[in-house]
Amino acid sequence: MNCPKADKLSQYADNLLTKEEHAQILTHLKTCDTCTSIVQLFKEEQQFLKVNLQSPTLPDNFASLVLDQLEPYDQKAVRRKQQIWKRIILLAASIVLALGLTATLNPTFAQFIGGMFSTKQVDEGLKLASDEGLAERVNLEVSDKDITFKVEDIIVDSSRVALSLQVINENGIAEIPNINESIKGNYIWVTGYNGQYSFNMGYIMDRGLDYNSFQVFINDEPGLEKVTIKFHLVELNGKQGNWELEIPVELTDKSAKTKKVILNNAGQSFNGVAVNLKEIQYAPTSNALLYETSYGSSELGEIEGKIETLKEQFGFDTNEFYTYGTSIKYHIENDEKEVVLKFSPFTLEEPMDKNLIISKAGGKEKLGHVAWKEVFVPEKIDSKLTFVLDGVYKVVPTDFSVKFNPEKIKEQPVSFNYMGNGVTIKKAELESVTNASDPANFEIEMEVNKKSDAAELGIWVLMDETGKSYRVDNETTHKGKDNYKRTIYFKSNDLSEIPGELSLHLLSATSYYELEEKWRVPLYE
């Protein structure tokens, strides 16, 4: 089922629904963390009132008196007509009466009043910026077909632009925004302007409880002056219509609040991987570490030679080998030796740190030379940070291969060990196609038992008994408790029937080298 509206969840928390409605929402809550959080919010309100209030008698005009105290914006600029908002405001009013107008309200209510950026629906960096008063209420909106699309708040600094998006129905109630970018006619554009020309920029849109957050991470484009965000929607929350908004964002004065510490290419080489720290940027909503990794000069020459051999053997061009590269595993400590960020590019082995906002990597001219930028949540209290390198990753060419008979795989799975990985080929099948002109899909399923320090297996190539090579078209990975399943798909017009013998060739693997003595670099002046 679709997510229930907020008023239904409120009634569920108050036990005001019919048995049938209650059972339906209970079933939905078992699989929806978002709605479960909303229900928990309402139950916390109930408990707070039980503990703190003695059902006071209110004067007739008490609600309007309290609204005058709580509303920091012009009435024209804020829509507060939703039933759900009325309920929250009246609850807050009762609390004010019980505890006094100067008392601290339950944070739950304060979060609602402050908008999305004051809640846990966003990362801690945006929440800190909101607490510092950097969120600007803009209330840009457009309505059609009794649906209002609204940009409520905006936060801007030199690292990113963040918008809070709302969808409000004909009853004035905020619904969970459903903005489907795959629908034909729905478009979102983000362009940057540097004083000379415009260029396209990327964005991230995340779903919250009753908002969507929309973020644009500022590129390191010299002289970037303005970012323009355009929404052109023909379907919104399942309704057809036309909603268009344009939000211009000026950036020229936003760098003043950002501190940059140049790290003067602090660099070292470890196991054939060179690491050069460039700078760290301290902005109000985030910190950003910029650095580069590359092969050492002697290592690069050896790898390029092996790649040329693989090209000749399999007939591939240079683009097939873009995955050869370098990266690092590190953490950042504050002056209390507390870890504020842990980073590894391989999230299959380690979950992404909750303080990491985004990681960006871009290839440079030379093979394996990569420019990195990790954006992470800033410290609540100013602290001197230190970079600590834990180890390095290096992708290298390999010459491993294994032969098997596809028709016998189910009865006789083929197993092998390589670079700490125990691998079993459990399935090798040619999918049937309805149209003879369509390319065939050959599917190979492997179960991999990987030791903690084992290499990450990379590019696979399939070769038939005539020596013809087939590239990987697609692959999926499913992680289990002690292993993971990897399924590789090879697409070809030539594989009309299963060959008697096939061979799998591994062209690359990623090895990790832990540093016995950690490399530490101060990230402050």
Phi, psi and omega in degrees: 000157175288160180297133177294159177288161185298323182293328176293319178294325176297316179294326177297315180296330181268004182058044181254003182269162172290164180302320181293315179295319180299316181294321180297314181290323177301318177297319180295321183296335181294340183237006184231104179293326182298308181292326176299321178295320180295315179298318179299323178300313180294322179293326176295323176299315180301313182296320179299317181293321179299320184284322192255343188245152177238041177046064182291156174274128185256142172293160185300325183262018186294318182301316181292326177297317181289322178302322178297328180282324188272334188273107183273359185241163176298143181299330180293335188269348187231134178262116181232034187266355181296145178299322182295325178288322178302318182296316182294318180296318180293323175298315179297322179299317179298320179295320179299318180297318184288322189253350182098149184296339181266000181288159177278125179285158171308129182305332179303314181290318181299325180296315180297316182295326184279352181090181188300320187288352176262008183246176179278008177285348180238168180290164187297332180297316178291324179295318177298318179296322178295318179298332179275002177084020182272352177281131179249126178277115184253330177048051173274129184211158175217140184237144174198144178054039179064019177239130178252126174259125191224135167260109186275303184235158178219139173236132182225131165217191185285351182260330182195164172244129181233132178241147169255124184252138178232151170237123184242129184275185186294341179268006181077016182260133179285126177258161173294119183297133175236093181252103185264106183284347180279347180287133180299127181102341175274119182227143172228124180243141171231121180235145176248153180227128183250018180096345181235319182208162178257155180209156181282148178228156179271171180208167175229133177236121182245145181271132177248201180287306178228015177223165160245141172261137181237122185232139173240120178269126188289126176289160176276046179279121182301133174074018180299122186252326187209146172239133178241128180247126181238130174250128173230103186241132176251351173220131183217123182051040175081003180250142176276141179177207180214113179232117180231129176222143175233127183239103175276136183233118178276137184242356190299330183255011186272343182284346183297330181268006180253130178256130178248132176246112179283128185262005172054041177053040176306118189218153176209161174243137182223119177051042177084007179243123178267134180238125180233116178276130184264297182197164170235140182244127179252104179249165182301323184262350184193162167250151180222127176256126179247130180204170179228148174234151181199165172288146170296159187301314180291322178297319181299316180298320180293318181293318179299324178295317179293324179294321177300322178295318179294323177300315181293322183291320186250355176072028181267155175266181186299326185297338179292345188246024180292341183282353177288124184193189183225153178198176184222161171243130183208171169220162179239132181248151170268183185286357173262011181067017176274140181280121180258345177203136170237131182228133169216136181287349183256089183284350176294329182267323181229131179296152181294136179298135182295339179274350178279123180272311179200149174235131181235139179226139179223132180288141175264190186292319184276151178302129177082359180269118188231134173262126185245151173213115176253125179253128185220165185293134179285162176289144176295323178245134180307132183213151176278120183263151178228130176278133179231114180277123180268325182182176182232151176248142181219126177267125184231154176292149176229165180232030181279143175210156178218136179259149178202160176259111185303325184288342183255002186298317183299317180278329183228078178301145181260126181241148177203163177239136178208125176050044178085004179252125170266115188241137175232122174277113187253346184207137176211099187227148175261117180287141178283147178239144181282326180254124184298336182278346180286144178292146179279155179244118178256123187250128177237126180249128180236138172257128186241122172257113190247127173289159184299327182256014183284160178287154175269118182287136189252247188281128175250147175230139179259136179229133178271181186289348177269354181094006178280137183257147179232131181274157175289129178267325182196161176203156178228153179226130178236119183274132174255192182291312183241000181205185174216153180255129181240124180245126183246136180244127176247127182251132183205147173274349186265339182274078180274341176214160184285124177292160179290332179215138176230159175226139176259131181242128177266120185262344181205157175209150180251121179255147178248135180239109179284138179274126176292318176249113186292145177267121184245132180227122176296137179255039180212164182275000000 
